[in-house]
Each structure stands twice: as C-alpha cells, then as structure tokens.
Amino acid sequence: AYAFVIGGCNPNKPAYRGFVYNILVAARILRDQGSTADIVAFFQLSYEYKSSDVLPEEDVRALEGLNVHIYYMPKSPHESFYETVMNKFRILALTQYRRVLLMDGDVMPVTNIDYLFELSDDNKYGPGNSTLKKNIVVSGPFEPSNAGFFMLTPGEGEYEKIDEIIHSRQRKAKDLDGVKFDPVEGWGHVIEEPDEWVSRKHRGRNWTFHFAFSDQGLCKFSYCTQHCIPSG
C-alpha cells in the first residue's frame, strides 16, 4: 500500500484541503499508470474542531471515489507539526500489508512505482533473494534518511515498539537543559567509528543533521541499531 499522513485538519480553516487534493491527484496518477496497490490516508482532525471527529462528507466522497482507504488518528490537545510527522510510523500497524510506502502529503508520484514493493518481496523471489531490503530509507542532500519517502514492513507489535521509543526519548528530553535533544546520544545510539551517517552532500557522527530530532532521526536510529525496523 501507499500511505499518506495528514494532521491538523480543521474544516473551519480548510487549508488542509490542499493535501487532500494532492492525495487525490497522486491516487489518480498511480491508477492511470497501472498501480494495483492500495492507497491509504491517515487523517487527524484538529483538537480545535469540535463538530466532528471525521472529515466532511465532500472530502470523504472524493477520497472514496478514488478508492483511498481512510483511517483516523485520535485528536490531540498537544497537536503540532512534530506530532504529525511522528505519526507517520503508524503505518507499522497496517499488518494486512506486506509493505507500506509512506509519502509526504506534498510528494507527487509521476509514474507507477509498484516495482519497489516487488523488488523487496521475498514471497516472489524466495527468502534472501529479493533485490531490495524489506525496509527502504533513502538519503537526502543534507540528511541520511529522508522521511518524506520511505517503505516499511508492518508486523505485529512493531508500532507499539517504535511508539515506546518515541515516548521514552520525550521523557528523557524533560531532563535536558536548553534544546531538548542530545546531539551525541540522539535517539539512544552514539554514532562511533566505523559507523557514520552519510547524505548526498555531508557525512558525520553526531545527531545534528536536518530533522535529526524527529522523523528523519528516528529513521536513522532504526538503521543504526537494526531495532524494530531495520532499514535498507
């Protein structure tokens, strides 16, 4: 499945609809290009919006018209951009799928990329014979793990594991002075020789790359430790 995660949806301030439209266009492109994968969208209604816990009927009708499967995340009194990007890892709970490819709401596919699922699928090529690893995280120009486009293999208990990692770091952050993120320990792994992170333009051994404190750092942590979601 392809998945999108959108937070802060307030029908009284419908700026979020730009992301809904992006999902609709992406779904149409994928279908027109021959994709057979499901398309999933997670939405979180804004805590300020008291009228309902679901999207307006016109949004639902448009999404379902292109066979987009809608999931709702609970409202949160602490809603923020940080919370929304960490909600991306909810795709690990979609255990009905062998692979889920997460795309940011502003990412637009221009062709059918189902081959990424197929090339990582041991069920097709046999154990150990797939071309790609079952989890794929790609680097960006300034970060070793771009969290706007990555593929994970869901499994029983995997979302609960990574959710505990997230909350454990948040608890530790309360004891830090100043900036609430340790640039040495990061997500719980000190990057020492011979390990290092590598992006297209930089490399290093500390947790100071772009968005290391949030989703992109968590993707790198998973690569470093091979814990919960070892990435390719």
PDB file of C-alpha atoms in Angstrom:
ATOM      1  CA  ALA A   1       0.000   0.000   0.000  1.00  0.00           C
ATOM      2  CA  TYR A   2       0.917   3.642  -0.452  1.00  0.00           C
ATOM      3  CA  ALA A   3       0.200   5.783   2.614  1.00  0.00           C
ATOM      4  CA  PHE A   4      -0.194   9.462   3.473  1.00  0.00           C
ATOM      5  CA  VAL A   5      -0.437  11.028   6.950  1.00  0.00           C
ATOM      6  CA  ILE A   6      -2.148  14.408   7.350  1.00  0.00           C
ATOM      7  CA  GLY A   7      -2.648  16.248  10.655  1.00  0.00           C
ATOM      8  CA  GLY A   8      -4.278  19.477  11.818  1.00  0.00           C
ATOM      9  CA  CYS A   9      -7.409  19.071   9.686  1.00  0.00           C
ATOM     10  CA  ASN A  10      -9.873  21.802  10.619  1.00  0.00           C
ATOM     11  CA  PRO A  11     -12.829  22.155   8.226  1.00  0.00           C
ATOM     12  CA  ASN A  12     -13.383  25.660   9.607  1.00  0.00           C
ATOM     13  CA  LYS A  13      -9.914  26.578   8.277  1.00  0.00           C
ATOM     14  CA  PRO A  14      -9.744  24.378   5.187  1.00  0.00           C
ATOM     15  CA  ALA A  15      -6.079  24.905   4.270  1.00  0.00           C
ATOM     16  CA  TYR A  16      -5.643  21.153   4.859  1.00  0.00           C
ATOM     17  CA  ARG A  17      -7.655  20.512   1.691  1.00  0.00           C
ATOM     18  CA  GLY A  18      -4.563  21.231  -0.393  1.00  0.00           C
ATOM     19  CA  PHE A  19      -3.169  17.958   0.955  1.00  0.00           C
ATOM     20  CA  VAL A  20      -6.440  16.155   0.252  1.00  0.00           C
ATOM     21  CA  TYR A  21      -6.229  17.334  -3.353  1.00  0.00           C
ATOM     22  CA  ASN A  22      -2.612  16.178  -3.580  1.00  0.00           C
ATOM     23  CA  ILE A  23      -3.644  12.715  -2.402  1.00  0.00           C
ATOM     24  CA  LEU A  24      -6.440  12.637  -4.978  1.00  0.00           C
ATOM     25  CA  VAL A  25      -4.068  13.601  -7.803  1.00  0.00           C
ATOM     26  CA  ALA A  26      -1.452  11.066  -6.624  1.00  0.00           C
ATOM     27  CA  ALA A  27      -4.110   8.342  -6.484  1.00  0.00           C
ATOM     28  CA  ARG A  28      -5.318   9.167  -9.984  1.00  0.00           C
ATOM     29  CA  ILE A  29      -1.775   9.140 -11.398  1.00  0.00           C
ATOM     30  CA  LEU A  30      -0.944   5.801  -9.773  1.00  0.00           C
ATOM     31  CA  ARG A  31      -4.151   4.220 -11.043  1.00  0.00           C
ATOM     32  CA  ASP A  32      -3.758   5.648 -14.549  1.00  0.00           C
ATOM     33  CA  GLN A  33      -0.186   4.316 -14.632  1.00  0.00           C
ATOM     34  CA  GLY A  34      -1.328   0.810 -13.721  1.00  0.00           C
ATOM     35  CA  SER A  35      -0.671   0.573  -9.971  1.00  0.00           C
ATOM     36  CA  THR A  36      -2.573  -2.232  -8.256  1.00  0.00           C
ATOM     37  CA  ALA A  37      -1.511  -1.344  -4.694  1.00  0.00           C
ATOM     38  CA  ASP A  38      -3.954   0.022  -2.140  1.00  0.00           C
ATOM     39  CA  ILE A  39      -3.809   3.699  -1.193  1.00  0.00           C
ATOM     40  CA  VAL A  40      -4.248   4.622   2.471  1.00  0.00           C
ATOM     41  CA  ALA A  41      -4.629   8.047   4.092  1.00  0.00           C
ATOM     42  CA  PHE A  42      -4.424   8.786   7.826  1.00  0.00           C
ATOM     43  CA  PHE A  43      -6.123  11.979   8.987  1.00  0.00           C
ATOM     44  CA  GLN A  44      -6.089  13.707  12.357  1.00  0.00           C
ATOM     45  CA  LEU A  45      -8.850  16.245  12.936  1.00  0.00           C
ATOM     46  CA  SER A  46      -7.734  19.358  14.767  1.00  0.00           C
ATOM     47  CA  TYR A  47      -8.380  19.481  18.511  1.00  0.00           C
ATOM     48  CA  GLU A  48      -9.933  22.909  17.922  1.00  0.00           C
ATOM     49  CA  TYR A  49     -12.587  21.399  15.662  1.00  0.00           C
ATOM     50  CA  LYS A  50     -15.376  20.259  17.982  1.00  0.00           C
ATOM     51  CA  SER A  51     -18.102  19.491  15.443  1.00  0.00           C
ATOM     52  CA  SER A  52     -16.884  16.047  14.413  1.00  0.00           C
ATOM     53  CA  ASP A  53     -14.071  13.515  14.574  1.00  0.00           C
ATOM     54  CA  VAL A  54     -14.232  12.771  10.850  1.00  0.00           C
ATOM     55  CA  LEU A  55     -13.720  14.665   7.603  1.00  0.00           C
ATOM     56  CA  PRO A  56     -16.618  16.481   5.913  1.00  0.00           C
ATOM     57  CA  GLU A  57     -18.705  14.312   3.612  1.00  0.00           C
ATOM     58  CA  GLU A  58     -17.406  16.019   0.465  1.00  0.00           C
ATOM     59  CA  ASP A  59     -13.810  15.088   1.365  1.00  0.00           C
ATOM     60  CA  VAL A  60     -14.789  11.503   2.172  1.00  0.00           C
ATOM     61  CA  ARG A  61     -16.773  11.166  -1.038  1.00  0.00           C
ATOM     62  CA  ALA A  62     -13.860  12.427  -3.153  1.00  0.00           C
ATOM     63  CA  LEU A  63     -11.309  10.137  -1.476  1.00  0.00           C
ATOM     64  CA  GLU A  64     -13.508   7.053  -1.540  1.00  0.00           C
ATOM     65  CA  GLY A  65     -14.338   7.803  -5.175  1.00  0.00           C
ATOM     66  CA  LEU A  66     -10.690   7.011  -5.961  1.00  0.00           C
ATOM     67  CA  ASN A  67     -10.654   4.015  -3.588  1.00  0.00           C
ATOM     68  CA  VAL A  68      -8.494   5.742  -0.969  1.00  0.00           C
ATOM     69  CA  HIS A  69      -8.871   3.915   2.359  1.00  0.00           C
ATOM     70  CA  ILE A  70      -9.377   6.436   5.178  1.00  0.00           C
ATOM     71  CA  TYR A  71      -8.053   5.973   8.728  1.00  0.00           C
ATOM     72  CA  TYR A  72      -8.499   8.458  11.573  1.00  0.00           C
ATOM     73  CA  MET A  73      -5.950   9.244  14.256  1.00  0.00           C
ATOM     74  CA  PRO A  74      -7.222  10.405  17.660  1.00  0.00           C
ATOM     75  CA  LYS A  75      -7.417  14.143  18.234  1.00  0.00           C
ATOM     76  CA  SER A  76      -4.672  15.506  20.469  1.00  0.00           C
ATOM     77  CA  PRO A  77      -4.606  18.595  22.726  1.00  0.00           C
ATOM     78  CA  HIS A  78      -0.847  18.711  22.006  1.00  0.00           C
ATOM     79  CA  GLU A  79      -1.178  18.727  18.220  1.00  0.00           C
ATOM     80  CA  SER A  80       1.883  20.058  16.433  1.00  0.00           C
ATOM     81  CA  PHE A  81       3.958  19.527  13.336  1.00  0.00           C
ATOM     82  CA  TYR A  82       6.265  17.293  15.393  1.00  0.00           C
ATOM     83  CA  GLU A  83       3.373  15.082  16.466  1.00  0.00           C
ATOM     84  CA  THR A  84       2.124  14.807  12.899  1.00  0.00           C
ATOM     85  CA  VAL A  85       5.469  13.691  11.464  1.00  0.00           C
ATOM     86  CA  MET A  86       5.939  11.126  14.235  1.00  0.00           C
ATOM     87  CA  ASN A  87       2.504   9.747  13.383  1.00  0.00           C
ATOM     88  CA  LYS A  88       3.991   8.565  10.081  1.00  0.00           C
ATOM     89  CA  PHE A  89       5.174   5.446  11.888  1.00  0.00           C
ATOM     90  CA  ARG A  90       1.554   4.382  12.375  1.00  0.00           C
ATOM     91  CA  ILE A  91       1.961   2.632   9.041  1.00  0.00           C
ATOM     92  CA  LEU A  92       3.700  -0.147  11.004  1.00  0.00           C
ATOM     93  CA  ALA A  93       0.273  -1.102  12.381  1.00  0.00           C
ATOM     94  CA  LEU A  94      -1.078  -1.870   8.884  1.00  0.00           C
ATOM     95  CA  THR A  95      -0.305  -5.561   9.251  1.00  0.00           C
ATOM     96  CA  GLN A  96      -2.665  -6.546   6.449  1.00  0.00           C
ATOM     97  CA  TYR A  97       0.045  -5.355   4.030  1.00  0.00           C
ATOM     98  CA  ARG A  98       3.487  -6.865   3.381  1.00  0.00           C
ATOM     99  CA  ARG A  99       4.930  -3.430   2.541  1.00  0.00           C
ATOM    100  CA  VAL A 100       3.751   0.165   3.069  1.00  0.00           C
ATOM    101  CA  LEU A 101       5.382   3.079   1.255  1.00  0.00           C
ATOM    102  CA  LEU A 102       4.906   6.397   3.062  1.00  0.00           C
ATOM    103  CA  MET A 103       4.843   9.593   1.010  1.00  0.00           C
ATOM    104  CA  ASP A 104       4.552  13.097   2.473  1.00  0.00           C
ATOM    105  CA  GLY A 105       1.413  14.974   1.522  1.00  0.00           C
ATOM    106  CA  ASP A 106       3.415  17.189  -0.829  1.00  0.00           C
ATOM    107  CA  VAL A 107       5.148  14.294  -2.630  1.00  0.00           C
ATOM    108  CA  MET A 108       3.718  13.551  -6.064  1.00  0.00           C
ATOM    109  CA  PRO A 109       4.463  10.310  -7.941  1.00  0.00           C
ATOM    110  CA  VAL A 110       4.609  10.714 -11.706  1.00  0.00           C
ATOM    111  CA  THR A 111       4.649   7.041 -12.626  1.00  0.00           C
ATOM    112  CA  ASN A 112       3.797   3.589 -11.286  1.00  0.00           C
ATOM    113  CA  ILE A 113       6.330   2.641  -8.581  1.00  0.00           C
ATOM    114  CA  ASP A 114       4.810  -0.708  -7.559  1.00  0.00           C
ATOM    115  CA  TYR A 115       8.132  -2.269  -8.577  1.00  0.00           C
ATOM    116  CA  LEU A 116       9.581  -1.101  -5.238  1.00  0.00           C
ATOM    117  CA  PHE A 117       7.193  -3.498  -3.488  1.00  0.00           C
ATOM    118  CA  GLU A 118       8.004  -6.319  -5.883  1.00  0.00           C
ATOM    119  CA  LEU A 119      11.793  -5.918  -5.740  1.00  0.00           C
ATOM    120  CA  SER A 120      11.742  -6.198  -1.935  1.00  0.00           C
ATOM    121  CA  ASP A 121       9.348  -9.156  -1.767  1.00  0.00           C
ATOM    122  CA  ASP A 122      10.812 -12.490  -0.668  1.00  0.00           C
ATOM    123  CA  ASN A 123       7.434 -14.100  -1.390  1.00  0.00           C
ATOM    124  CA  LYS A 124       8.146 -13.504  -5.077  1.00  0.00           C
ATOM    125  CA  TYR A 125      11.872 -14.252  -5.270  1.00  0.00           C
ATOM    126  CA  GLY A 126      12.359 -16.585  -2.317  1.00  0.00           C
ATOM    127  CA  PRO A 127      13.980 -15.892   1.087  1.00  0.00           C
ATOM    128  CA  GLY A 128      17.087 -13.759   0.770  1.00  0.00           C
ATOM    129  CA  ASN A 129      16.753 -13.326  -2.982  1.00  0.00           C
ATOM    130  CA  SER A 130      14.962 -10.001  -3.210  1.00  0.00           C
ATOM    131  CA  THR A 131      16.831  -7.124  -4.888  1.00  0.00           C
ATOM    132  CA  LEU A 132      15.899  -4.583  -2.223  1.00  0.00           C
ATOM    133  CA  LYS A 133      15.697  -4.966   1.529  1.00  0.00           C
ATOM    134  CA  LYS A 134      12.267  -5.159   3.085  1.00  0.00           C
ATOM    135  CA  ASN A 135      12.622  -1.684   4.610  1.00  0.00           C
ATOM    136  CA  ILE A 136      13.891   1.199   2.479  1.00  0.00           C
ATOM    137  CA  VAL A 137      15.035   4.600   3.748  1.00  0.00           C
ATOM    138  CA  VAL A 138      16.815   6.885   1.274  1.00  0.00           C
ATOM    139  CA  SER A 139      19.195   9.756   1.968  1.00  0.00           C
ATOM    140  CA  GLY A 140      18.592  13.382   1.055  1.00  0.00           C
ATOM    141  CA  PRO A 141      21.080  16.175   0.290  1.00  0.00           C
ATOM    142  CA  PHE A 142      21.540  17.123   3.958  1.00  0.00           C
ATOM    143  CA  GLU A 143      20.227  14.106   5.888  1.00  0.00           C
ATOM    144  CA  PRO A 144      20.994  10.363   5.826  1.00  0.00           C
ATOM    145  CA  SER A 145      17.335   9.417   5.997  1.00  0.00           C
ATOM    146  CA  ASN A 146      14.648  11.391   4.192  1.00  0.00           C
ATOM    147  CA  ALA A 147      11.360  10.777   5.983  1.00  0.00           C
ATOM    148  CA  GLY A 148       9.247  12.159   3.159  1.00  0.00           C
ATOM    149  CA  PHE A 149       9.507   8.880   1.254  1.00  0.00           C
ATOM    150  CA  PHE A 150      10.256   5.526   2.887  1.00  0.00           C
ATOM    151  CA  MET A 151       8.967   1.968   2.877  1.00  0.00           C
ATOM    152  CA  LEU A 152       8.488  -0.277   5.909  1.00  0.00           C
ATOM    153  CA  THR A 153       7.322  -3.813   6.589  1.00  0.00           C
ATOM    154  CA  PRO A 154       4.488  -3.793   9.163  1.00  0.00           C
ATOM    155  CA  GLY A 155       4.353  -6.512  11.793  1.00  0.00           C
ATOM    156  CA  GLU A 156       2.542  -7.427  14.974  1.00  0.00           C
ATOM    157  CA  GLY A 157       3.773  -5.245  17.826  1.00  0.00           C
ATOM    158  CA  GLU A 158       6.129  -3.162  15.664  1.00  0.00           C
ATOM    159  CA  TYR A 159       4.172   0.079  16.003  1.00  0.00           C
ATOM    160  CA  GLU A 160       3.960  -0.370  19.778  1.00  0.00           C
ATOM    161  CA  LYS A 161       7.751  -0.823  19.922  1.00  0.00           C
ATOM    162  CA  ILE A 162       8.531   2.323  17.996  1.00  0.00           C
ATOM    163  CA  ASP A 163       5.864   4.300  19.852  1.00  0.00           C
ATOM    164  CA  GLU A 164       7.614   3.408  23.106  1.00  0.00           C
ATOM    165  CA  ILE A 165      10.956   4.569  21.630  1.00  0.00           C
ATOM    166  CA  ILE A 166       9.341   7.909  20.783  1.00  0.00           C
ATOM    167  CA  HIS A 167       7.832   8.382  24.231  1.00  0.00           C
ATOM    168  CA  SER A 168      10.995   7.232  26.005  1.00  0.00           C
ATOM    169  CA  ARG A 169      13.018   9.944  24.248  1.00  0.00           C
ATOM    170  CA  GLN A 170      10.363  12.528  25.102  1.00  0.00           C
ATOM    171  CA  ARG A 171      10.584  11.558  28.779  1.00  0.00           C
ATOM    172  CA  LYS A 172      14.383  11.911  28.726  1.00  0.00           C
ATOM    173  CA  ALA A 173      14.097  15.290  26.992  1.00  0.00           C
ATOM    174  CA  LYS A 174      12.387  16.729  30.064  1.00  0.00           C
ATOM    175  CA  ASP A 175      15.663  16.401  31.979  1.00  0.00           C
ATOM    176  CA  LEU A 176      17.759  18.230  29.359  1.00  0.00           C
ATOM    177  CA  ASP A 177      18.605  21.917  29.601  1.00  0.00           C
ATOM    178  CA  GLY A 178      18.103  24.226  26.646  1.00  0.00           C
ATOM    179  CA  VAL A 179      17.475  22.390  23.374  1.00  0.00           C
ATOM    180  CA  LYS A 180      15.614  19.193  24.258  1.00  0.00           C
ATOM    181  CA  PHE A 181      17.683  16.845  22.111  1.00  0.00           C
ATOM    182  CA  ASP A 182      21.064  15.287  22.836  1.00  0.00           C
ATOM    183  CA  PRO A 183      23.281  15.687  19.720  1.00  0.00           C
ATOM    184  CA  VAL A 184      25.556  12.841  20.901  1.00  0.00           C
ATOM    185  CA  GLU A 185      23.112  10.184  22.075  1.00  0.00           C
ATOM    186  CA  GLY A 186      20.298  11.259  19.765  1.00  0.00           C
ATOM    187  CA  TRP A 187      17.637   8.569  19.704  1.00  0.00           C
ATOM    188  CA  GLY A 188      19.657   6.344  22.014  1.00  0.00           C
ATOM    189  CA  HIS A 189      22.635   5.388  19.877  1.00  0.00           C
ATOM    190  CA  VAL A 190      26.057   7.069  19.969  1.00  0.00           C
ATOM    191  CA  ILE A 191      27.404   7.022  16.394  1.00  0.00           C
ATOM    192  CA  GLU A 192      31.013   5.834  16.684  1.00  0.00           C
ATOM    193  CA  GLU A 193      33.639   4.565  14.254  1.00  0.00           C
ATOM    194  CA  PRO A 194      33.355   2.831  11.885  1.00  0.00           C
ATOM    195  CA  ASP A 195      29.704   3.895  11.717  1.00  0.00           C
ATOM    196  CA  GLU A 196      28.755   7.312  10.374  1.00  0.00           C
ATOM    197  CA  TRP A 197      25.799   8.908   8.675  1.00  0.00           C
ATOM    198  CA  VAL A 198      26.112   9.859   5.018  1.00  0.00           C
ATOM    199  CA  SER A 199      23.898  12.156   2.954  1.00  0.00           C
ATOM    200  CA  ARG A 200      24.409  13.220  -0.646  1.00  0.00           C
ATOM    201  CA  LYS A 201      26.419  16.283   0.454  1.00  0.00           C
ATOM    202  CA  HIS A 202      27.582  15.617   4.010  1.00  0.00           C
ATOM    203  CA  ARG A 203      28.615  12.955   6.492  1.00  0.00           C
ATOM    204  CA  GLY A 204      29.080  12.894  10.252  1.00  0.00           C
ATOM    205  CA  ARG A 205      28.930  11.106  13.609  1.00  0.00           C
ATOM    206  CA  ASN A 206      26.559  13.327  15.546  1.00  0.00           C
ATOM    207  CA  TRP A 207      22.817  13.897  15.600  1.00  0.00           C
ATOM    208  CA  THR A 208      22.802  17.377  14.097  1.00  0.00           C
ATOM    209  CA  PHE A 209      21.560  16.657  10.589  1.00  0.00           C
ATOM    210  CA  HIS A 210      18.277  18.121   9.326  1.00  0.00           C
ATOM    211  CA  PHE A 211      15.352  16.972  11.487  1.00  0.00           C
ATOM    212  CA  ALA A 212      17.525  14.568  13.488  1.00  0.00           C
ATOM    213  CA  PHE A 213      15.276  15.264  16.474  1.00  0.00           C
ATOM    214  CA  SER A 214      12.152  13.960  14.734  1.00  0.00           C
ATOM    215  CA  ASP A 215      11.120  11.538  11.988  1.00  0.00           C
ATOM    216  CA  GLN A 216      14.366  11.656   9.989  1.00  0.00           C
ATOM    217  CA  GLY A 217      16.440  10.968  13.082  1.00  0.00           C
ATOM    218  CA  LEU A 218      14.207   8.062  14.052  1.00  0.00           C
ATOM    219  CA  CYS A 219      14.695   6.542  10.594  1.00  0.00           C
ATOM    220  CA  LYS A 220      18.476   6.823  11.082  1.00  0.00           C
ATOM    221  CA  PHE A 221      18.251   5.332  14.570  1.00  0.00           C
ATOM    222  CA  SER A 222      16.452   2.317  13.141  1.00  0.00           C
ATOM    223  CA  TYR A 223      19.259   1.886  10.616  1.00  0.00           C
ATOM    224  CA  CYS A 224      21.985   2.210  13.257  1.00  0.00           C
ATOM    225  CA  THR A 225      20.539  -0.302  15.685  1.00  0.00           C
ATOM    226  CA  GLN A 226      18.580  -2.608  13.368  1.00  0.00           C
ATOM    227  CA  HIS A 227      15.926  -2.309  16.091  1.00  0.00           C
ATOM    228  CA  CYS A 228      12.252  -2.695  15.220  1.00  0.00           C
ATOM    229  CA  ILE A 229      12.554  -1.502  11.598  1.00  0.00           C
ATOM    230  CA  PRO A 230      15.990  -2.210  10.104  1.00  0.00           C
ATOM    231  CA  SER A 231      16.287  -0.073   7.019  1.00  0.00           C
ATOM    232  CA  GLY A 232      17.969  -0.768   3.695  1.00  0.00           C
TER     233      GLY A 232
END
